[in-house]
Tab-separated table of C-alpha atoms and ligand atoms in Angstrom:
chain	number	residue	atom	x	y	z
A	202	UNK	CA	192.423	150.411	-126.670
A	203	UNK	CA	193.657	147.279	-124.994
A	204	UNK	CA	196.842	146.841	-123.028
A	205	UNK	CA	198.633	143.475	-123.074
A	206	UNK	CA	201.051	142.800	-120.375
A	207	UNK	CA	203.190	139.809	-121.841
A	208	UNK	CA	206.004	137.390	-120.978
A	209	UNK	CA	205.706	137.836	-117.178
A	210	UNK	CA	204.980	135.493	-114.243
A	211	UNK	CA	201.583	136.341	-112.978
A	212	UNK	CA	201.519	135.903	-109.212
A	213	UNK	CA	198.162	135.732	-107.301
A	214	UNK	CA	197.642	134.559	-103.641
A	215	UNK	CA	196.668	131.175	-104.922
A	216	UNK	CA	199.460	130.478	-107.339
A	217	UNK	CA	201.657	131.735	-110.071
A	218	UNK	CA	201.770	130.981	-113.768
A	219	UNK	CA	203.485	132.033	-116.957
A	220	UNK	CA	200.624	134.026	-118.509
A	221	UNK	CA	199.752	137.290	-120.280
A	222	UNK	CA	197.136	139.697	-119.057
A	223	UNK	CA	194.802	141.605	-121.268
A	224	UNK	CA	193.381	144.908	-120.056
A	225	UNK	CA	190.398	146.633	-121.735
A	226	UNK	CA	189.359	150.033	-120.371
A	227	UNK	CA	189.691	149.817	-116.582
A	228	UNK	CA	189.327	146.011	-116.238
A	229	UNK	CA	191.224	142.761	-116.704
A	230	UNK	CA	189.376	140.948	-119.498
A	231	UNK	CA	191.642	137.924	-119.845
A	232	UNK	CA	194.551	136.011	-118.245
A	233	UNK	CA	196.038	133.761	-120.833
A	234	UNK	CA	198.589	131.024	-119.973
A	235	UNK	CA	201.409	131.062	-122.321
A	236	UNK	CA	201.498	127.172	-122.662
A	237	UNK	CA	198.578	127.693	-125.058
A	238	UNK	CA	200.376	130.423	-127.082
A	239	UNK	CA	199.692	133.357	-124.790
A	240	UNK	CA	197.736	136.557	-125.796
A	241	UNK	CA	198.095	137.901	-129.337
A	242	UNK	CA	197.966	141.765	-129.394
A	243	UNK	CA	196.710	143.529	-132.460
A	244	UNK	CA	198.437	146.531	-134.202
A	245	UNK	CA	196.372	149.089	-132.131
A	246	UNK	CA	197.059	147.469	-128.655
A	247	UNK	CA	199.568	148.691	-126.229
A	248	UNK	CA	202.072	146.060	-125.127
A	249	UNK	CA	204.001	146.013	-121.857
A	250	UNK	CA	206.893	143.525	-121.884
A	251	UNK	CA	207.218	141.994	-118.432
A	252	UNK	CA	210.040	139.533	-119.343
A	253	UNK	CA	211.894	138.425	-116.154
A	254	UNK	CA	209.234	140.122	-113.951
A	255	UNK	CA	206.487	139.313	-111.657
A	256	UNK	CA	203.150	140.658	-112.538
A	257	UNK	CA	201.305	141.104	-109.339
A	258	UNK	CA	197.969	142.791	-108.067
A	259	UNK	CA	198.455	146.449	-107.082
A	260	UNK	CA	199.024	146.764	-103.444
A	261	UNK	CA	196.236	147.742	-100.925
A	262	UNK	CA	197.505	149.653	-97.842
A	263	UNK	CA	194.603	149.445	-95.408
A	264	UNK	CA	196.230	151.763	-92.672
A	265	UNK	CA	197.568	155.224	-93.715
A	266	UNK	CA	197.375	158.718	-92.295
A	267	UNK	CA	197.639	161.439	-94.965
A	268	UNK	CA	197.557	165.002	-93.724
A	269	UNK	CA	196.476	163.798	-90.249
A	270	UNK	CA	195.486	166.856	-88.229
A	271	UNK	CA	197.182	166.388	-84.748
A	272	UNK	CA	196.023	169.800	-83.447
A	273	UNK	CA	199.387	171.670	-83.515
A	274	UNK	CA	200.669	169.954	-86.484
A	275	UNK	CA	199.663	167.867	-89.560
A	276	UNK	CA	201.304	164.625	-90.943
A	277	UNK	CA	203.584	165.809	-93.731
A	278	UNK	CA	202.084	163.906	-96.631
A	279	UNK	CA	199.085	165.326	-98.363
A	280	UNK	CA	196.662	162.946	-100.027
A	281	UNK	CA	198.363	164.020	-103.219
A	282	UNK	CA	202.048	163.527	-102.242
A	283	UNK	CA	201.227	160.389	-100.117
A	284	UNK	CA	199.358	158.587	-103.067
A	285	UNK	CA	202.124	159.576	-105.503
A	286	UNK	CA	204.652	157.872	-103.125
A	287	UNK	CA	202.127	154.883	-102.733
A	288	UNK	CA	202.065	154.587	-106.487
A	289	UNK	CA	205.830	154.619	-106.962
A	290	UNK	CA	205.978	151.742	-104.357
A	291	UNK	CA	203.309	149.568	-106.156
A	292	UNK	CA	200.361	150.434	-103.960
A	293	UNK	CA	197.213	151.376	-105.855
A	294	UNK	CA	194.666	151.579	-103.207
A	295	UNK	CA	194.971	153.248	-99.793
A	296	UNK	CA	192.413	153.274	-96.891
A	297	UNK	CA	192.815	156.221	-94.608
A	298	UNK	CA	190.501	157.441	-91.735
A	299	UNK	CA	187.814	159.966	-90.979
A	300	UNK	CA	188.314	160.864	-87.348
A	301	UNK	CA	185.542	161.757	-84.864
A	302	UNK	CA	187.203	163.510	-81.888
A	303	UNK	CA	185.817	163.521	-78.446
A	304	UNK	CA	182.559	165.635	-78.416
A	305	UNK	CA	182.618	165.708	-82.280
A	306	UNK	CA	180.098	164.558	-84.903
A	307	UNK	CA	180.697	161.463	-86.821
A	308	UNK	CA	178.984	162.518	-90.060
A	309	UNK	CA	180.546	165.941	-90.014
A	310	UNK	CA	183.896	164.421	-89.489
A	311	UNK	CA	183.297	162.060	-92.434
A	312	UNK	CA	182.243	164.857	-94.717
A	313	UNK	CA	185.260	166.934	-93.819
A	314	UNK	CA	187.593	164.067	-94.514
A	315	UNK	CA	185.837	163.252	-97.765
A	316	UNK	CA	186.426	166.858	-98.906
A	317	UNK	CA	190.076	166.816	-98.048
A	318	UNK	CA	190.878	163.649	-100.004
A	319	UNK	CA	188.484	163.977	-102.950
A	320	UNK	CA	190.418	166.166	-105.389
A	321	UNK	CA	193.841	164.970	-104.517
A	322	UNK	CA	194.273	161.140	-104.624
A	323	UNK	CA	196.193	159.786	-107.622
A	324	UNK	CA	195.174	156.136	-106.599
A	325	UNK	CA	191.911	154.727	-105.373
A	326	UNK	CA	191.004	155.237	-101.847
A	327	UNK	CA	188.588	154.653	-99.091
A	328	UNK	CA	188.043	155.710	-95.426
A	329	UNK	CA	187.560	153.886	-92.152
A	330	UNK	CA	185.645	155.817	-89.480
A	331	UNK	CA	187.339	156.487	-86.183
A	332	UNK	CA	185.251	156.724	-83.098
A	333	UNK	CA	186.956	159.027	-80.656
A	334	UNK	CA	183.902	159.551	-78.545
A	335	UNK	CA	181.523	156.720	-78.496
A	336	UNK	CA	178.033	157.521	-77.488
A	337	UNK	CA	174.391	156.713	-78.753
A	338	UNK	CA	174.489	159.410	-81.518
A	339	UNK	CA	177.914	158.366	-82.771
A	340	UNK	CA	176.824	154.762	-83.089
A	341	UNK	CA	173.604	155.678	-84.972
A	342	UNK	CA	175.531	157.917	-87.268
A	343	UNK	CA	178.323	155.199	-87.802
A	344	UNK	CA	175.648	152.566	-88.629
A	345	UNK	CA	174.373	154.940	-91.268
A	346	UNK	CA	177.679	155.266	-93.020
A	347	UNK	CA	177.497	151.661	-94.401
A	348	UNK	CA	174.552	152.565	-96.626
A	349	UNK	CA	175.338	156.275	-97.212
A	350	UNK	CA	178.923	156.031	-97.947
A	351	UNK	CA	180.015	152.421	-98.207
A	352	UNK	CA	182.101	152.684	-94.995
A	353	UNK	CA	182.446	149.064	-93.662
A	354	UNK	CA	184.893	149.493	-90.784
A	355	UNK	CA	185.429	151.569	-87.737
A	356	UNK	CA	188.603	152.157	-85.521
A	357	UNK	CA	188.722	152.357	-81.761
A	358	UNK	CA	191.681	153.338	-79.458
A	359	UNK	CA	192.438	151.577	-76.182
A	360	UNK	CA	195.451	153.984	-76.062
A	361	UNK	CA	195.867	157.883	-75.972
A	362	UNK	CA	193.495	158.845	-72.944
A	363	UNK	CA	192.022	162.273	-73.197
A	364	UNK	CA	192.274	162.256	-76.944
A	365	UNK	CA	190.597	159.470	-79.066
A	366	UNK	CA	190.474	156.801	-76.091
A	367	UNK	CA	187.485	154.678	-75.533
A	368	UNK	CA	186.989	152.924	-72.293
A	369	UNK	CA	185.894	149.238	-72.146
A	370	UNK	CA	182.208	150.036	-71.936
A	371	UNK	CA	182.455	152.207	-75.050
A	372	UNK	CA	184.349	149.541	-76.781
A	373	UNK	CA	181.789	146.933	-75.896
A	374	UNK	CA	178.950	149.122	-77.191
A	375	UNK	CA	180.690	149.764	-80.525
A	376	UNK	CA	181.585	146.137	-80.918
A	377	UNK	CA	177.941	145.278	-80.391
A	378	UNK	CA	177.165	147.545	-83.273
A	379	UNK	CA	179.791	145.798	-85.339
A	380	UNK	CA	178.478	142.381	-84.469
A	381	UNK	CA	174.949	143.426	-85.485
A	382	UNK	CA	176.087	145.179	-88.929
A	383	UNK	CA	179.107	143.132	-89.816
A	384	UNK	CA	181.409	146.284	-89.826
A	385	UNK	CA	184.947	145.536	-89.088
A	386	UNK	CA	186.219	146.929	-85.700
A	387	UNK	CA	190.001	147.992	-85.962
A	388	UNK	CA	191.492	148.370	-82.706
A	389	UNK	CA	194.598	150.135	-81.580
A	390	UNK	CA	195.456	147.752	-78.701
A	391	UNK	CA	197.580	149.130	-75.974
A	392	UNK	CA	196.551	149.769	-72.269
A	393	UNK	CA	196.739	153.580	-72.524
A	394	UNK	CA	195.937	154.228	-68.845
A	395	UNK	CA	198.749	152.046	-67.562
A	396	UNK	CA	201.075	153.347	-70.208
A	397	UNK	CA	200.537	156.997	-69.015
A	398	UNK	CA	201.453	156.039	-65.625
A	399	UNK	CA	204.792	154.629	-66.850
A	400	UNK	CA	205.427	157.711	-68.840
A	401	UNK	CA	204.876	159.925	-65.969
A	402	UNK	CA	207.221	157.948	-63.842
A	403	UNK	CA	209.924	157.837	-66.696
A	404	UNK	CA	209.674	161.638	-67.101
A	405	UNK	CA	209.928	162.231	-63.344
A	406	UNK	CA	213.051	160.000	-63.143
A	407	UNK	CA	214.670	162.067	-65.899
A	408	UNK	CA	214.308	159.168	-68.434
A	409	UNK	CA	213.302	161.397	-71.403
A	410	UNK	CA	215.269	160.010	-74.495
A	411	UNK	CA	213.443	158.289	-77.471
A	412	UNK	CA	214.099	154.697	-76.236
A	413	UNK	CA	211.798	155.385	-73.340
A	414	UNK	CA	209.025	155.745	-75.832
A	415	UNK	CA	209.293	151.907	-76.216
A	416	UNK	CA	210.240	151.183	-72.576
A	417	UNK	CA	207.100	152.897	-71.286
A	418	UNK	CA	204.849	150.853	-73.795
A	419	UNK	CA	205.946	147.250	-72.879
A	420	UNK	CA	204.822	144.438	-74.989
A	421	UNK	CA	202.738	143.114	-72.099
A	422	UNK	CA	200.490	146.163	-72.299
A	423	UNK	CA	199.912	145.561	-75.948
A	424	UNK	CA	199.147	141.881	-75.304
A	425	UNK	CA	196.696	142.741	-72.448
A	426	UNK	CA	194.829	145.057	-74.649
A	427	UNK	CA	194.533	142.464	-77.456
A	428	UNK	CA	193.204	140.023	-74.953
A	429	UNK	CA	190.672	142.463	-73.597
A	430	UNK	CA	189.545	143.485	-77.086
A	431	UNK	CA	189.125	139.773	-78.062
A	432	UNK	CA	187.137	139.063	-75.012
A	433	UNK	CA	184.904	142.078	-75.562
A	434	UNK	CA	184.482	141.136	-79.185
A	435	UNK	CA	183.191	137.664	-78.150
A	436	UNK	CA	180.979	139.164	-75.553
A	437	UNK	CA	179.572	141.505	-78.024
A	438	UNK	CA	178.312	138.579	-80.240
A	439	UNK	CA	181.572	137.687	-81.935
A	440	UNK	CA	182.218	141.062	-83.642
A	441	UNK	CA	184.679	141.067	-86.383
A	442	UNK	CA	187.945	142.546	-84.839
A	443	UNK	CA	191.082	143.609	-86.470
A	444	UNK	CA	194.174	144.467	-84.427
A	445	UNK	CA	196.198	147.272	-86.055
A	446	UNK	CA	199.963	147.535	-86.009
A	447	UNK	CA	200.609	144.526	-84.067
A	448	UNK	CA	204.348	144.682	-83.008
A	449	UNK	CA	205.126	141.924	-80.457
A	450	UNK	CA	205.312	138.256	-79.934
A	451	UNK	CA	203.214	138.742	-76.674
A	452	UNK	CA	200.307	140.218	-78.639
A	453	UNK	CA	200.673	137.735	-81.510
A	454	UNK	CA	200.141	134.799	-78.911
A	455	UNK	CA	196.979	136.535	-77.766
A	456	UNK	CA	195.652	136.624	-81.286
A	457	UNK	CA	196.629	132.927	-81.833
A	458	UNK	CA	194.805	131.916	-78.552
A	459	UNK	CA	191.751	134.129	-79.411
A	460	UNK	CA	191.595	132.381	-82.819
A	461	UNK	CA	191.783	129.065	-81.198
A	462	UNK	CA	188.702	129.975	-79.083
A	463	UNK	CA	186.744	130.907	-82.251
A	464	UNK	CA	187.068	134.605	-81.932
A	465	UNK	CA	186.475	136.437	-85.191
A	466	UNK	CA	189.838	138.233	-84.958
A	467	UNK	CA	192.414	139.326	-87.498
A	468	UNK	CA	195.655	141.396	-87.163
A	469	UNK	CA	198.040	143.321	-89.313
A	470	UNK	CA	201.679	144.144	-88.670
A	471	UNK	CA	203.840	146.793	-90.471
A	472	UNK	CA	207.193	146.912	-92.067
A	473	UNK	CA	208.748	148.910	-89.267
A	474	UNK	CA	208.087	146.010	-86.866
A	475	UNK	CA	209.598	143.543	-89.280
A	476	UNK	CA	212.775	145.429	-89.950
A	477	UNK	CA	213.539	148.041	-87.262
A	478	UNK	CA	214.295	147.729	-83.585
A	479	UNK	CA	214.388	149.695	-80.225
A	480	UNK	CA	218.080	149.493	-79.961
A	481	UNK	CA	219.224	150.325	-83.471
A	482	UNK	CA	216.617	153.008	-84.184
A	483	UNK	CA	215.042	154.665	-81.119
A	484	UNK	CA	218.329	153.846	-79.327
A	485	UNK	CA	220.158	156.503	-81.568
A	486	UNK	CA	219.037	159.169	-79.080
A	487	UNK	CA	218.388	162.807	-80.069
A	488	UNK	CA	217.690	163.830	-82.736
A	489	UNK	CA	217.536	160.788	-85.008
A	490	UNK	CA	215.831	158.600	-82.559
A	491	UNK	CA	212.838	160.756	-82.656
A	492	UNK	CA	212.295	159.689	-86.202
A	493	UNK	CA	211.289	156.316	-84.927
A	494	UNK	CA	208.748	157.258	-82.310
A	495	UNK	CA	205.483	155.404	-83.194
A	496	UNK	CA	202.851	153.578	-81.374
A	497	UNK	CA	202.852	150.727	-80.911
A	498	UNK	CA	206.619	151.089	-80.571
A	499	UNK	CA	209.598	149.417	-82.038
A	500	UNK	CA	210.532	146.357	-80.054
A	501	UNK	CA	213.945	144.975	-78.867
A	502	UNK	CA	215.992	142.991	-81.119
A	503	UNK	CA	217.036	140.879	-78.209
A	504	UNK	CA	213.619	139.305	-78.062
A	505	UNK	CA	211.912	137.324	-80.688
A	506	UNK	CA	209.480	139.730	-82.048
A	507	UNK	CA	210.639	139.900	-85.611
A	508	UNK	CA	211.098	136.254	-86.143
A	509	UNK	CA	207.668	135.642	-84.556
A	510	UNK	CA	205.940	138.416	-86.764
A	511	UNK	CA	207.515	136.737	-89.952
A	512	UNK	CA	206.197	133.324	-88.841
A	513	UNK	CA	202.850	134.758	-88.019
A	514	UNK	CA	202.681	136.065	-91.494
A	515	UNK	CA	203.716	132.711	-93.043
A	516	UNK	CA	201.090	130.743	-91.111
A	517	UNK	CA	198.289	133.369	-91.425
A	518	UNK	CA	197.996	134.274	-87.859
A	519	UNK	CA	198.848	137.791	-89.188
A	520	UNK	CA	196.592	138.387	-92.203
A	521	UNK	CA	197.980	141.713	-93.535
A	522	UNK	CA	200.929	144.090	-93.706
A	523	UNK	CA	199.885	147.656	-93.714
A	524	UNK	CA	202.257	150.682	-93.292
A	525	UNK	CA	200.436	152.935	-90.621
A	526	UNK	CA	202.150	155.633	-92.785
A	527	UNK	CA	202.053	158.731	-90.625
A	528	UNK	CA	205.062	160.913	-91.551
A	529	UNK	CA	206.377	163.937	-89.628
A	530	UNK	CA	209.523	165.847	-90.801
A	531	UNK	CA	212.370	165.548	-88.239
A	532	UNK	CA	213.394	169.233	-87.473
A	533	UNK	CA	210.075	171.025	-87.909
A	534	UNK	CA	207.757	168.346	-86.496
A	535	UNK	CA	209.346	165.477	-84.577
A	536	UNK	CA	211.573	167.842	-82.520
A	537	UNK	CA	209.184	170.787	-82.410
A	538	UNK	CA	208.238	170.186	-78.945
A	539	UNK	CA	211.623	169.752	-77.344
A	540	UNK	CA	213.646	166.606	-76.363
A	541	UNK	CA	210.997	164.694	-74.346
A	542	UNK	CA	209.932	161.366	-75.874
A	543	UNK	CA	206.319	161.841	-74.920
A	544	UNK	CA	206.097	165.203	-76.875
A	545	UNK	CA	207.249	163.737	-80.153
A	546	UNK	CA	204.397	163.279	-82.614
A	547	UNK	CA	203.883	159.487	-83.204
A	548	UNK	CA	204.401	157.982	-86.640
A	549	UNK	CA	206.637	156.578	-89.318
A	550	UNK	CA	206.401	157.258	-93.098
A	551	UNK	CA	206.637	154.126	-95.238
A	552	UNK	CA	203.741	154.081	-97.733
A	553	UNK	CA	206.320	153.871	-100.535
A	554	UNK	CA	208.322	150.879	-99.364
A	555	UNK	CA	205.776	148.373	-98.150
A	556	UNK	CA	205.918	146.100	-101.159
A	557	UNK	CA	209.770	146.157	-101.251
A	558	UNK	CA	210.176	145.721	-97.546
A	559	UNK	CA	207.860	142.676	-97.395
A	560	UNK	CA	209.505	141.227	-100.565
A	561	UNK	CA	212.732	141.079	-98.741
A	562	UNK	CA	210.937	138.606	-96.426
A	563	UNK	CA	210.409	136.371	-99.633
A	564	UNK	CA	214.178	136.565	-100.355
A	565	UNK	CA	215.102	135.603	-96.840
A	566	UNK	CA	212.834	132.626	-97.012
A	567	UNK	CA	210.221	133.802	-94.340
A	568	UNK	CA	207.242	133.799	-96.659
A	569	UNK	CA	206.461	132.693	-100.218
A	570	UNK	CA	205.805	134.778	-103.202
A	571	UNK	CA	202.033	134.101	-103.089
A	572	UNK	CA	201.994	134.996	-99.489
A	573	UNK	CA	203.695	138.269	-100.255
A	574	UNK	CA	200.907	139.023	-102.684
A	575	UNK	CA	198.326	138.001	-100.130
A	576	UNK	CA	199.410	140.062	-97.108
A	577	UNK	CA	200.040	143.104	-99.206
A	578	UNK	CA	197.025	143.022	-101.648
A	579	UNK	CA	194.632	140.050	-101.510
A	580	UNK	CA	193.994	139.869	-97.823
A	581	UNK	CA	193.401	143.498	-97.123
A	582	UNK	CA	191.000	143.773	-100.204
A	583	UNK	CA	188.999	140.962	-98.857
A	584	UNK	CA	188.885	141.958	-95.260
A	585	UNK	CA	187.947	145.514	-96.057
A	586	UNK	CA	185.352	144.787	-98.588
A	587	UNK	CA	187.095	145.626	-101.851
A	588	UNK	CA	186.092	142.618	-104.124
A	589	UNK	CA	187.444	144.189	-107.268
A	590	UNK	CA	190.983	144.867	-105.887
A	591	UNK	CA	193.832	142.636	-104.541
A	592	UNK	CA	193.885	139.941	-107.303
A	593	UNK	CA	194.629	139.500	-110.938
A	594	UNK	CA	191.184	137.842	-111.952
A	595	UNK	CA	189.059	138.558	-115.044
A	596	UNK	CA	186.675	141.324	-114.283
A	597	UNK	CA	188.726	142.901	-111.555
A	598	UNK	CA	190.065	146.403	-111.688
A	599	UNK	CA	193.250	146.478	-113.740
A	600	UNK	CA	195.474	147.580	-110.779
A	601	UNK	CA	198.598	145.841	-111.816
A	602	UNK	CA	202.372	146.017	-110.870
A	603	UNK	CA	205.248	144.797	-112.962
A	604	UNK	CA	207.767	143.980	-110.197
A	605	UNK	CA	211.358	143.402	-111.195
A	606	UNK	CA	213.092	140.862	-108.889
A	607	UNK	CA	216.524	141.762	-110.211
A	608	UNK	CA	216.279	145.570	-109.623
A	609	UNK	CA	218.361	146.778	-106.580
A	610	UNK	CA	217.962	150.196	-104.934
A	611	UNK	CA	218.893	151.916	-101.886
A	612	UNK	CA	216.039	153.467	-99.924
A	613	UNK	CA	216.780	157.140	-98.952
A	614	UNK	CA	215.116	160.537	-98.379
A	615	UNK	CA	217.176	161.819	-101.368
A	616	UNK	CA	215.200	159.641	-103.784
A	617	UNK	CA	211.896	158.746	-102.071
A	618	UNK	CA	208.650	160.422	-103.146
A	619	UNK	CA	207.106	160.911	-99.737
A	620	UNK	CA	207.010	164.467	-98.429
A	621	UNK	CA	209.310	163.709	-95.639
A	622	UNK	CA	212.817	164.922	-94.874
A	623	UNK	CA	214.281	161.652	-93.699
A	624	UNK	CA	213.751	158.044	-94.223
A	625	UNK	CA	213.306	155.470	-91.503
A	626	UNK	CA	215.024	153.109	-93.927
A	627	UNK	CA	218.018	155.450	-95.008
A	628	UNK	CA	220.648	153.442	-96.778
A	629	UNK	CA	218.770	150.076	-96.681
A	630	UNK	CA	219.508	148.245	-99.826
A	631	UNK	CA	216.693	146.260	-101.210
A	632	UNK	CA	216.511	143.786	-103.931
A	633	UNK	CA	213.557	143.854	-106.162
A	634	UNK	CA	211.516	146.868	-107.125
A	635	UNK	CA	208.540	148.321	-109.049
A	636	UNK	CA	208.879	148.725	-112.788
A	637	UNK	CA	205.444	149.658	-114.045
A	638	UNK	CA	202.196	150.416	-112.255
A	639	UNK	CA	198.627	150.473	-113.752
A	640	UNK	CA	195.754	151.818	-111.867
A	641	UNK	CA	192.309	150.826	-113.425
A	642	UNK	CA	194.134	150.170	-116.620
A	643	UNK	CA	196.036	153.434	-116.841
A	644	UNK	CA	199.879	153.412	-116.596
A	645	UNK	CA	200.583	155.755	-113.659
A	646	UNK	CA	204.206	154.807	-113.039
A	647	UNK	CA	206.697	153.850	-115.829
A	648	UNK	CA	210.192	153.267	-114.288
A	649	UNK	CA	210.949	156.514	-112.521
A	650	UNK	CA	208.420	158.482	-114.342
A	651	UNK	CA	205.081	159.370	-112.619
A	652	UNK	CA	202.326	159.569	-115.346
A	653	UNK	CA	199.160	159.888	-113.149
A	654	UNK	CA	197.204	162.914	-112.192
A	655	UNK	CA	196.077	164.661	-109.018
A	656	UNK	CA	192.373	163.663	-108.432
A	657	UNK	CA	192.259	160.652	-110.778
A	658	UNK	CA	191.898	158.387	-107.732
A	659	UNK	CA	188.363	157.133	-107.208
A	660	UNK	CA	186.580	156.983	-103.775
A	661	UNK	CA	185.760	153.227	-103.085
A	662	UNK	CA	182.438	152.403	-101.440
A	663	UNK	CA	183.112	149.203	-99.657
A	664	UNK	CA	181.213	145.982	-98.717
A	665	UNK	CA	181.075	144.243	-95.334
A	666	UNK	CA	184.169	142.017	-95.150
A	667	UNK	CA	184.124	138.634	-97.064
A	668	UNK	CA	185.292	137.155	-93.685
A	669	UNK	CA	182.048	138.199	-91.873
A	670	UNK	CA	179.115	136.852	-93.787
B	203	LIG	O1	202.394	156.131	-84.246
B	203	LIG	C1	201.285	155.977	-84.855
B	203	LIG	N1	200.986	154.747	-85.196
B	203	LIG	N2	200.734	157.163	-85.240
B	203	LIG	C2	199.506	157.166	-86.008
B	203	LIG	C3	198.296	157.006	-85.125
B	203	LIG	C4	198.032	155.692	-84.703
B	203	LIG	O2	197.969	155.336	-83.551
B	203	LIG	O3	197.736	154.724	-85.493
B	204	LIG	ZN1	197.282	153.352	-83.735
B	205	LIG	ZN1	197.483	154.436	-87.487
């Protein structure tokens, strides 16, 4: 059976057209401009009428943490609930992380994470490999993951000393491996050692409220780490480098300067840095401020971070918007360790709202419709080696979203699908919304109805980034 998506405006990163899309099985088989009459469905074909809507590629969220094991607690979305929420928000591919901890084995960590995700995901999924204990064996094993499992990216932490932190020497070694293999090195760029000093001093001075989470992680220490990572990537032989969850003007300037020097550097930001602030959210104090503890932290609205991040997205100094979805329930998890900002598990849930929240930037005139598609789908697919995702081209997977620009809705924990007892965006009214979602040709969301199945999502072996070779 074929499915025809007719009467919509097809939007890709490189332009828009009044066109109909024909899907056969799991793939797009034609994109037919309506000036020539459009596509003609037969009596046995399914027809989705997209009149008045944009027809866009399914979103690719390149940075999520479903059921992330933090030792004493686990992030609240399972792969099942998190991917159902993603689907409702128009995201049809997620990339999560397998995590090697200090002293742990990379291949064992990868196998364990595969087993956790495999039977649960409702949309397609892939894994990056975290290196939390870089040594010779870890690098040998990680290198083998490209061939064995189609893992084309690693993640390193310059933050969180004592947990998954790597020192500069370890980062250089890992970056050398990336320069050699073409693997993308994702880096959490914050100076963790300096931050720990500031945290200790804040606590000693009695400054324990949520806003001090941000005040002890100043933008300068994000920028310094971005600079250091970019220098190390160049020294390593121009390793492909991807800065995760970039939150500040200071860090963005470092990316811009590194690019001007020819560094092979890319960066993402997240909806929370485009929409939320230190004062309005962390500044609420206990208990609600705890909901907004994430790293990198929310920044001050009195500085120019948000305007600069939107501008960075417009001019492609920022390539991607990912969510860094890492939800923890407020009472049982965020507040479980008491009212000390440094004891609150880090993370915000948002996998369901990325397409909508970035679309608000289109309405505000920050970015174009095409750029919305590019930063939410096309660029992450290209950067992370998913050539059949992220654009509506013939032969690609039929991951398609019918997006209604006239729909208005209010984001709320009462209506979202994430397994989360609060919403970082509670009460925010958004214009635009998902109407229908196809994943490899199958309608998995129709209005409010979820039609997918647990475990239908497919593991995606990935290639080396198109930006590398
Ligand atoms: O606050 C965050 N971002 N939590 C998830 C782990 C990380 O640093 O990405
Ligand atoms: Zn991080
Ligand atoms: Zn993260």
